[in-house]
XYZ file of N, CA, C and O in Angstrom:
680
model
N -90.878 38.908 23.921
C -89.464 38.752 24.146
C -89.121 37.262 24.220
O -89.788 36.498 24.906
N -88.071 36.854 23.544
C -87.658 35.461 23.493
C -86.676 35.150 24.616
O -85.739 35.901 24.850
N -86.928 34.046 25.301
C -86.013 33.563 26.325
C -85.299 32.346 25.753
O -85.943 31.386 25.334
N -83.987 32.397 25.727
C -83.196 31.268 25.258
C -82.585 30.571 26.460
O -82.009 31.217 27.334
N -82.742 29.255 26.504
C -82.170 28.432 27.572
C -81.186 27.457 26.952
O -81.506 26.794 25.966
N -79.990 27.412 27.518
C -78.956 26.485 27.073
C -78.760 25.420 28.140
O -78.557 25.740 29.311
N -78.782 24.165 27.734
C -78.501 23.037 28.614
C -77.093 22.554 28.275
O -76.774 22.352 27.098
N -76.268 22.392 29.296
C -74.872 22.024 29.066
C -74.513 20.823 29.919
O -75.163 20.544 30.927
N -73.477 20.114 29.506
C -73.061 18.928 30.234
C -71.558 18.713 30.117
O -70.911 19.241 29.210
N -71.073 17.900 31.039
C -69.689 17.436 31.041
C -69.778 15.941 31.341
O -70.387 15.545 32.335
N -69.187 15.122 30.495
C -69.311 13.673 30.653
C -68.032 13.004 31.154
O -68.004 11.800 31.348
N -67.007 13.788 31.399
C -65.753 13.237 31.900
C -65.109 14.290 32.788
O -64.935 15.436 32.373
N -64.754 13.891 33.996
C -64.157 14.873 34.915
C -62.851 15.444 34.377
O -62.452 16.543 34.747
N -62.189 14.719 33.464
C -60.949 15.221 32.858
C -61.213 16.423 31.954
O -60.280 17.153 31.613
N -62.470 16.663 31.593
C -62.814 17.815 30.752
C -62.861 19.124 31.538
O -62.940 20.201 30.942
N -62.839 19.037 32.856
C -62.870 20.254 33.672
C -61.614 21.068 33.416
O -60.498 20.588 33.585
N -61.819 22.308 32.992
C -60.721 23.250 32.751
C -60.787 24.318 33.839
O -61.498 25.313 33.693
N -60.072 24.102 34.941
C -60.180 25.032 36.065
C -59.730 26.446 35.702
O -58.794 26.633 34.921
N -60.411 27.410 36.279
C -60.018 28.810 36.122
C -58.782 29.060 36.977
O -58.502 28.333 37.925
N -58.081 30.115 36.635
C -56.922 30.483 37.461
C -57.405 30.930 38.837
O -58.540 31.388 38.989
N -56.539 30.774 39.792
C -56.878 31.182 41.159
C -57.064 32.693 41.210
O -56.302 33.445 40.589
N -58.068 33.158 41.935
C -58.284 34.602 42.047
C -57.227 35.256 42.929
O -56.515 34.573 43.673
N -57.151 36.563 42.862
C -56.191 37.314 43.679
C -56.525 37.204 45.166
O -55.638 37.270 46.007
N -57.801 37.032 45.470
C -58.236 36.922 46.861
C -58.337 35.452 47.251
O -58.693 34.617 46.434
N -58.012 35.152 48.503
C -58.187 33.784 48.995
C -59.674 33.487 49.127
O -60.421 34.261 49.731
N -60.088 32.362 48.556
C -61.483 31.936 48.622
C -61.538 30.588 49.317
O -60.841 29.651 48.929
N -62.353 30.503 50.343
C -62.601 29.230 51.014
C -63.936 28.707 50.520
O -64.938 29.422 50.544
N -63.959 27.467 50.064
C -65.207 26.837 49.645
C -65.604 25.853 50.739
O -64.854 24.931 51.061
N -66.770 26.074 51.321
C -67.214 25.304 52.475
C -68.586 24.710 52.178
O -69.493 25.414 51.715
N -68.708 23.427 52.470
C -70.009 22.776 52.302
C -70.897 23.119 53.485
O -70.496 23.002 54.650
N -72.081 23.557 53.195
C -73.078 23.831 54.217
C -73.717 22.488 54.566
O -74.669 22.059 53.920
N -73.168 21.811 55.567
C -73.541 20.428 55.856
C -74.863 20.273 56.601
O -75.478 19.223 56.540
N -75.267 21.303 57.296
C -76.547 21.251 58.005
C -77.571 21.966 57.127
O -77.451 23.166 56.891
N -78.560 21.230 56.609
C -79.555 21.893 55.759
C -80.236 23.038 56.501
O -80.784 22.849 57.599
N -80.158 24.224 55.941
C -80.764 25.408 56.544
C -81.629 26.093 55.495
O -81.115 26.660 54.529
N -82.930 26.028 55.705
C -83.833 26.661 54.745
C -83.585 28.164 54.675
O -83.601 28.739 53.591
N -83.317 28.778 55.808
C -83.105 30.230 55.832
C -81.840 30.622 55.071
O -81.848 31.585 54.305
N -80.753 29.876 55.276
C -79.507 30.191 54.607
C -79.619 29.940 53.103
O -79.174 30.743 52.290
N -80.240 28.826 52.737
C -80.407 28.526 51.316
C -81.298 29.566 50.639
O -81.029 29.989 49.515
N -82.353 29.973 51.299
C -83.226 31.015 50.754
C -82.448 32.329 50.607
O -82.595 33.039 49.604
N -81.617 32.653 51.605
C -80.784 33.855 51.514
C -79.885 33.810 50.275
O -79.820 34.762 49.493
N -79.164 32.687 50.087
C -78.271 32.568 48.939
C -79.051 32.680 47.629
O -78.633 33.381 46.703
N -80.165 31.982 47.556
C -80.992 31.987 46.354
C -81.449 33.403 45.996
O -81.346 33.830 44.841
N -81.941 34.145 46.968
C -82.447 35.494 46.673
C -81.327 36.508 46.504
O -81.420 37.393 45.656
N -80.251 36.378 47.294
C -79.145 37.339 47.188
C -78.445 37.227 45.845
O -78.058 38.234 45.251
N -78.274 36.011 45.360
C -77.624 35.809 44.060
C -78.636 35.959 42.926
O -78.383 36.623 41.927
N -79.789 35.336 43.070
C -80.736 35.273 41.965
C -81.644 36.469 41.785
O -82.251 36.621 40.721
N -81.735 37.336 42.776
C -82.616 38.502 42.654
C -82.293 39.359 41.447
O -83.189 39.854 40.761
N -81.037 39.496 41.176
C -80.588 40.303 40.036
C -80.930 39.650 38.694
O -81.041 40.329 37.678
N -81.068 38.318 38.705
C -81.257 37.568 37.459
C -82.667 36.994 37.330
O -82.910 36.112 36.537
N -83.582 37.489 38.147
C -84.978 37.105 37.996
C -85.245 35.642 38.358
O -86.124 35.018 37.778
N -84.482 35.090 39.307
C -84.786 33.744 39.771
C -86.069 33.837 40.591
O -86.113 34.546 41.601
N -87.095 33.132 40.177
C -88.380 33.241 40.868
C -89.004 31.904 41.234
O -89.924 31.864 42.046
N -88.551 30.796 40.647
C -89.250 29.523 40.834
C -89.345 29.091 42.292
O -90.334 28.481 42.694
N -88.359 29.407 43.105
C -88.389 28.960 44.502
C -88.974 30.000 45.461
O -89.108 29.718 46.651
N -89.313 31.153 44.968
C -89.856 32.178 45.858
C -91.174 31.752 46.494
O -91.533 32.236 47.561
N -91.884 30.840 45.853
C -93.171 30.370 46.377
C -93.037 29.148 47.273
O -94.025 28.680 47.838
N -91.820 28.617 47.402
C -91.633 27.413 48.219
C -91.938 27.699 49.685
O -91.522 28.720 50.247
N -92.616 26.756 50.299
C -92.854 26.833 51.734
C -91.604 26.332 52.471
O -90.712 25.731 51.870
N -91.604 26.535 53.766
C -90.523 26.026 54.616
C -90.384 24.510 54.432
O -89.276 23.983 54.339
N -91.505 23.816 54.371
C -91.492 22.365 54.210
C -90.904 21.951 52.860
O -90.175 20.960 52.768
N -91.218 22.693 51.791
C -90.664 22.377 50.468
C -89.157 22.577 50.449
O -88.427 21.762 49.889
N -88.691 23.669 51.047
C -87.251 23.905 51.138
C -86.575 22.757 51.884
O -85.578 22.210 51.441
N -87.131 22.424 53.034
C -86.535 21.393 53.876
C -86.508 20.046 53.146
O -85.492 19.347 53.146
N -87.620 19.682 52.513
C -87.691 18.401 51.803
C -86.642 18.341 50.696
O -85.999 17.305 50.498
N -86.454 19.439 49.992
C -85.441 19.462 48.929
C -84.031 19.352 49.516
O -83.224 18.530 49.085
N -83.727 20.182 50.495
C -82.376 20.239 51.054
C -81.968 18.952 51.767
O -80.774 18.646 51.845
N -82.932 18.203 52.287
C -82.623 16.977 53.022
C -82.549 15.746 52.126
O -82.255 14.658 52.618
N -82.759 15.902 50.832
C -82.652 14.755 49.920
C -81.197 14.310 49.836
O -80.289 15.140 49.744
N -80.945 13.006 49.850
C -79.568 12.515 49.681
C -78.995 12.988 48.344
O -79.647 12.888 47.308
N -77.795 13.546 48.413
C -77.123 14.003 47.209
C -77.293 15.479 46.912
O -76.719 15.986 45.956
N -78.075 16.195 47.714
C -78.203 17.645 47.534
C -77.185 18.313 48.442
O -77.139 18.051 49.643
N -76.344 19.153 47.839
C -75.295 19.851 48.599
C -75.251 21.322 48.203
O -75.436 21.656 47.036
N -74.940 22.153 49.181
C -74.711 23.576 48.942
C -73.281 23.885 49.344
O -72.875 23.636 50.482
N -72.512 24.402 48.378
C -71.126 24.795 48.605
C -71.058 26.315 48.520
O -71.515 26.909 47.543
N -70.502 26.932 49.555
C -70.484 28.393 49.650
C -69.051 28.887 49.615
O -68.196 28.381 50.343
N -68.815 29.876 48.771
C -67.509 30.526 48.714
C -67.473 31.687 49.687
O -68.443 32.458 49.784
N -66.368 31.792 50.421
C -66.178 32.880 51.395
C -64.866 33.589 51.122
O -63.855 32.944 50.848
N -64.889 34.902 51.221
C -63.675 35.714 51.203
C -63.653 36.483 52.518
O -64.589 37.227 52.829
N -62.618 36.238 53.310
C -62.458 36.883 54.614
C -63.727 36.781 55.466
O -64.157 37.742 56.100
N -64.334 35.595 55.449
C -65.496 35.331 56.289
C -66.832 35.768 55.715
O -67.862 35.539 56.353
N -66.839 36.362 54.548
C -68.071 36.850 53.934
C -68.482 35.953 52.772
O -67.656 35.668 51.900
N -69.749 35.508 52.740
C -70.170 34.689 51.601
C -70.151 35.511 50.315
O -70.631 36.640 50.285
N -69.569 34.913 49.258
C -69.455 35.618 47.973
C -70.286 34.955 46.884
O -70.588 35.581 45.860
N -70.659 33.701 47.080
C -71.445 32.994 46.078
C -71.629 31.551 46.493
O -71.136 31.128 47.534
N -72.323 30.803 45.639
C -72.577 29.410 45.989
C -72.784 28.559 44.750
O -73.069 29.059 43.662
N -72.622 27.264 44.967
C -72.941 26.252 43.970
C -73.825 25.229 44.662
O -73.444 24.673 45.692
N -75.006 25.005 44.105
C -75.904 24.008 44.653
C -75.887 22.799 43.725
O -76.111 22.937 42.520
N -75.606 21.649 44.285
C -75.513 20.409 43.520
C -76.675 19.502 43.878
O -77.028 19.378 45.053
N -77.230 18.851 42.865
C -78.300 17.889 43.089
C -77.890 16.573 42.447
O -77.971 16.405 41.231
N -77.419 15.659 43.281
C -76.981 14.355 42.808
C -77.989 13.264 43.093
O -77.617 12.098 43.228
N -79.259 13.612 43.185
C -80.266 12.620 43.544
C -80.660 11.701 42.384
O -81.246 10.653 42.617
N -80.329 12.066 41.153
C -80.596 11.180 40.011
C -79.384 10.269 39.806
O -78.240 10.733 39.830
N -79.625 9.010 39.604
C -78.540 8.025 39.495
C -77.569 8.368 38.375
O -77.974 8.578 37.229
N -76.286 8.478 38.737
C -75.235 8.651 37.748
C -75.055 10.048 37.205
O -74.273 10.253 36.269
N -75.757 11.022 37.781
C -75.560 12.393 37.305
C -75.722 13.392 38.441
O -76.366 13.113 39.444
N -75.095 14.532 38.246
C -75.211 15.627 39.206
C -75.615 16.871 38.430
O -74.967 17.240 37.447
N -76.683 17.490 38.885
C -77.108 18.757 38.288
C -76.477 19.897 39.070
O -76.521 19.918 40.297
N -75.872 20.822 38.356
C -75.465 22.088 38.940
C -76.745 22.909 38.965
O -77.078 23.609 38.014
N -77.517 22.729 40.044
C -78.866 23.277 40.115
C -78.850 24.801 40.128
O -79.649 25.438 39.443
N -77.953 25.382 40.914
C -77.806 26.837 40.971
C -76.352 27.173 41.189
O -75.623 26.449 41.873
N -75.954 28.281 40.620
C -74.596 28.774 40.782
C -74.608 30.277 40.572
O -75.298 30.774 39.680
N -73.842 30.991 41.377
C -73.714 32.420 41.137
C -73.020 33.137 42.266
O -72.727 32.563 43.317
N -72.767 34.411 42.010
C -72.095 35.290 42.965
C -73.063 36.334 43.494
O -73.974 36.759 42.777
N -72.833 36.777 44.722
C -73.561 37.926 45.232
C -73.113 39.147 44.427
O -71.940 39.236 44.015
N -74.001 40.100 44.174
C -73.686 41.225 43.288
C -72.392 41.966 43.615
O -71.651 42.344 42.708
N -72.087 42.175 44.880
C -70.884 42.936 45.253
C -69.589 42.241 44.849
O -68.528 42.880 44.822
N -69.665 40.955 44.493
C -68.450 40.206 44.188
C -68.301 39.870 42.702
O -67.337 39.229 42.313
N -69.223 40.337 41.901
C -69.126 40.135 40.454
C -68.018 41.036 39.911
O -67.873 42.182 40.326
N -67.228 40.491 38.998
C -66.169 41.275 38.368
C -64.845 41.269 39.120
O -63.932 42.009 38.765
N -64.719 40.422 40.124
C -63.481 40.365 40.912
C -62.671 39.108 40.638
O -61.753 38.781 41.379
N -63.032 38.385 39.579
C -62.281 37.191 39.213
C -62.583 35.975 40.065
O -61.775 35.046 40.133
N -63.740 35.966 40.706
C -64.093 34.872 41.610
C -64.983 33.817 40.957
O -64.957 32.646 41.353
N -65.762 34.200 39.963
C -66.763 33.313 39.381
C -66.190 32.063 38.743
O -66.687 30.960 38.975
N -65.159 32.213 37.941
C -64.562 31.049 37.284
C -63.978 30.074 38.289
O -64.130 28.859 38.174
N -63.331 30.622 39.299
C -62.732 29.779 40.340
C -63.814 29.056 41.139
O -63.721 27.841 41.364
N -64.833 29.772 41.567
C -65.903 29.159 42.350
C -66.621 28.092 41.525
O -66.921 27.004 42.038
N -66.841 28.362 40.242
C -67.477 27.367 39.380
C -66.583 26.138 39.228
O -67.060 25.002 39.320
N -65.300 26.348 39.018
C -64.361 25.222 38.901
C -64.418 24.334 40.130
O -64.467 23.100 40.032
N -64.397 24.954 41.286
C -64.423 24.197 42.536
C -65.763 23.486 42.724
O -65.804 22.360 43.215
N -66.854 24.127 42.335
C -68.163 23.494 42.429
C -68.266 22.274 41.531
O -68.808 21.234 41.932
N -67.731 22.378 40.320
C -67.755 21.245 39.387
C -66.906 20.100 39.942
O -67.303 18.931 39.881
N -65.746 20.424 40.487
C -64.894 19.384 41.075
C -65.648 18.657 42.188
O -65.569 17.422 42.309
N -66.406 19.393 43.003
C -67.189 18.768 44.080
C -68.320 17.910 43.496
O -68.682 16.892 44.067
N -68.878 18.328 42.371
C -69.938 17.533 41.735
C -69.406 16.155 41.336
O -70.078 15.139 41.544
N -68.193 16.127 40.780
C -67.624 14.849 40.338
C -67.322 13.915 41.500
O -67.245 12.700 41.328
N -67.149 14.440 42.701
C -66.839 13.597 43.867
C -68.028 13.438 44.816
O -67.873 12.906 45.912
N -69.196 13.867 44.405
C -70.367 13.871 45.287
C -70.682 12.484 45.850
O -70.949 12.345 47.041
N -70.630 11.449 45.038
C -70.983 10.102 45.512
C -70.029 9.608 46.602
O -70.408 8.764 47.412
N -68.818 10.147 46.651
C -67.876 9.767 47.707
C -68.367 10.232 49.076
O -67.995 9.659 50.100
N -69.190 11.264 49.098
C -69.714 11.791 50.352
C -71.090 11.219 50.693
O -71.612 11.480 51.779
N -71.686 10.486 49.756
C -73.028 9.948 49.946
C -73.023 8.448 49.651
O -73.318 8.032 48.518
N -72.701 7.621 50.627
C -72.716 6.174 50.404
C -74.073 5.735 49.840
O -75.114 6.178 50.296
N -74.004 4.894 48.847
C -75.232 4.416 48.229
C -75.590 5.125 46.941
O -76.393 4.622 46.162
N -75.019 6.298 46.715
C -75.280 6.990 45.452
C -74.301 6.505 44.394
O -73.160 6.170 44.691
N -74.754 6.515 43.165
C -73.942 6.095 42.024
C -72.991 7.229 41.644
O -73.394 8.397 41.598
N -71.740 6.882 41.378
C -70.760 7.894 40.950
C -71.250 8.550 39.671
O -71.769 7.880 38.775
N -71.111 9.863 39.566
C -71.624 10.550 38.372
C -70.857 10.184 37.105
O -69.642 10.042 37.122
N -71.632 10.027 36.045
C -71.082 9.872 34.702
C -71.301 11.152 33.899
O -70.850 11.275 32.773
N -72.035 12.072 34.535
C -72.368 13.322 33.860
C -72.660 14.384 34.896
O -73.308 14.137 35.915
N -72.171 15.609 34.632
C -72.540 16.797 35.398
C -73.200 17.732 34.389
O -72.678 17.913 33.285
N -74.324 18.292 34.764
C -75.047 19.121 33.808
C -75.714 20.307 34.505
O -75.788 20.372 35.728
N -76.208 21.223 33.709
C -76.931 22.376 34.225
C -77.554 23.136 33.083
O -77.590 22.672 31.943
N -78.036 24.309 33.393
C -78.602 25.160 32.344
C -78.482 26.622 32.750
O -78.330 26.953 33.925
N -78.532 27.474 31.763
C -78.546 28.914 31.967
C -79.435 29.504 30.879
O -79.850 28.800 29.964
N -79.732 30.772 31.002
C -80.626 31.386 30.023
C -80.271 32.850 29.817
O -79.401 33.401 30.493
N -80.975 33.470 28.885
C -80.704 34.874 28.561
C -81.075 35.813 29.700
O -80.664 36.975 29.683
N -81.828 35.350 30.699
C -82.115 36.176 31.871
C -80.974 36.149 32.880
O -80.980 36.901 33.840
N -80.011 35.256 32.677
C -78.886 35.124 33.594
C -77.802 36.132 33.222
O -77.925 36.888 32.256
N -76.716 36.114 33.963
C -75.577 36.984 33.677
C -75.139 36.807 32.225
O -75.093 35.680 31.723
N -74.782 37.882 31.553
C -74.342 37.760 30.159
C -73.038 36.977 29.996
O -72.719 36.551 28.895
N -72.306 36.750 31.075
C -71.061 35.973 30.977
C -71.224 34.538 31.467
O -70.280 33.765 31.437
N -72.432 34.168 31.889
C -72.651 32.840 32.475
C -72.316 31.723 31.494
O -71.518 30.836 31.815
N -72.923 31.732 30.314
C -72.696 30.633 29.368
C -71.217 30.523 29.018
O -70.672 29.420 28.977
N -70.548 31.627 28.804
C -69.119 31.596 28.497
C -68.307 30.986 29.620
O -67.354 30.236 29.366
N -68.664 31.270 30.856
C -67.959 30.699 32.000
C -68.143 29.180 32.028
O -67.183 28.433 32.240
N -69.360 28.718 31.798
C -69.609 27.274 31.773
C -68.797 26.613 30.656
O -68.179 25.569 30.863
N -68.790 27.214 29.495
C -68.045 26.636 28.369
C -66.536 26.657 28.619
O -65.842 25.692 28.299
N -66.032 27.721 29.222
C -64.593 27.785 29.537
C -64.189 26.723 30.553
O -63.041 26.294 30.575
N -65.109 26.310 31.396
C -64.803 25.282 32.395
C -64.878 23.878 31.807
O -64.576 22.920 32.486
N -65.345 23.738 30.549
C -65.349 22.440 29.897
C -66.718 21.872 29.565
O -66.818 20.773 29.021
N -67.776 22.592 29.886
C -69.112 22.132 29.535
C -69.356 22.332 28.040
O -68.827 23.263 27.435
N -70.203 21.472 27.472
C -70.651 21.651 26.089
C -72.175 21.724 26.082
O -72.855 21.023 26.843
N -72.701 22.590 25.240
C -74.139 22.752 25.108
C -74.690 21.565 24.334
O -74.174 21.225 23.262
N -75.708 20.904 24.877
C -76.314 19.782 24.179
C -77.739 20.056 23.733
O -78.319 19.310 22.950
N -78.354 21.134 24.229
C -79.700 21.498 23.791
C -79.922 22.980 24.008
O -79.471 23.552 25.015
N -80.626 23.606 23.099
C -81.017 25.005 23.215
C -82.512 25.095 22.987
O -83.046 24.482 22.060
N -83.197 25.841 23.852
C -84.645 26.036 23.720
C -84.950 27.525 23.668
O -84.304 28.310 24.366
N -85.932 27.874 22.874
C -86.408 29.264 22.830
C -87.888 29.279 23.152
O -88.652 28.480 22.614
N -88.281 30.164 24.062
C -89.690 30.295 24.413
C -90.096 31.740 24.352
O -89.278 32.639 24.463
């Protein structure tokens, strides 16, 4: 079976094409205190359906070391106090921010929340250096998705203004 991975990028914040606001009020909150347990919960709750496995072997120390790096942020979407999804940003490389992980919890897929949450996550990526003195302002926001991910993932990224710059098949 062939796995296709698409790498996408946005090189200008003006390229962000925000999704329309969902019918439900969504609060996007930065998880400012690194919590290995909460991050692991988000990773498995969202990624379990899509075969996310790379971090399942991480120890507590590996989680903590990653989450405490300058420029790593977790933004969580909430509807009526319930987490619905998250965007994890990694701005530790000079001048760029990786949308390291993004997704919705299964119960919230199909409710018009994904495009909005992604739009808000991208907007936070472009302003990440403002929250981290000493980091270089991003000139690029990038990420990747693959055929193991949601079938609408790549389309959502492209609708928000990302362009594919590399495709790999393995």
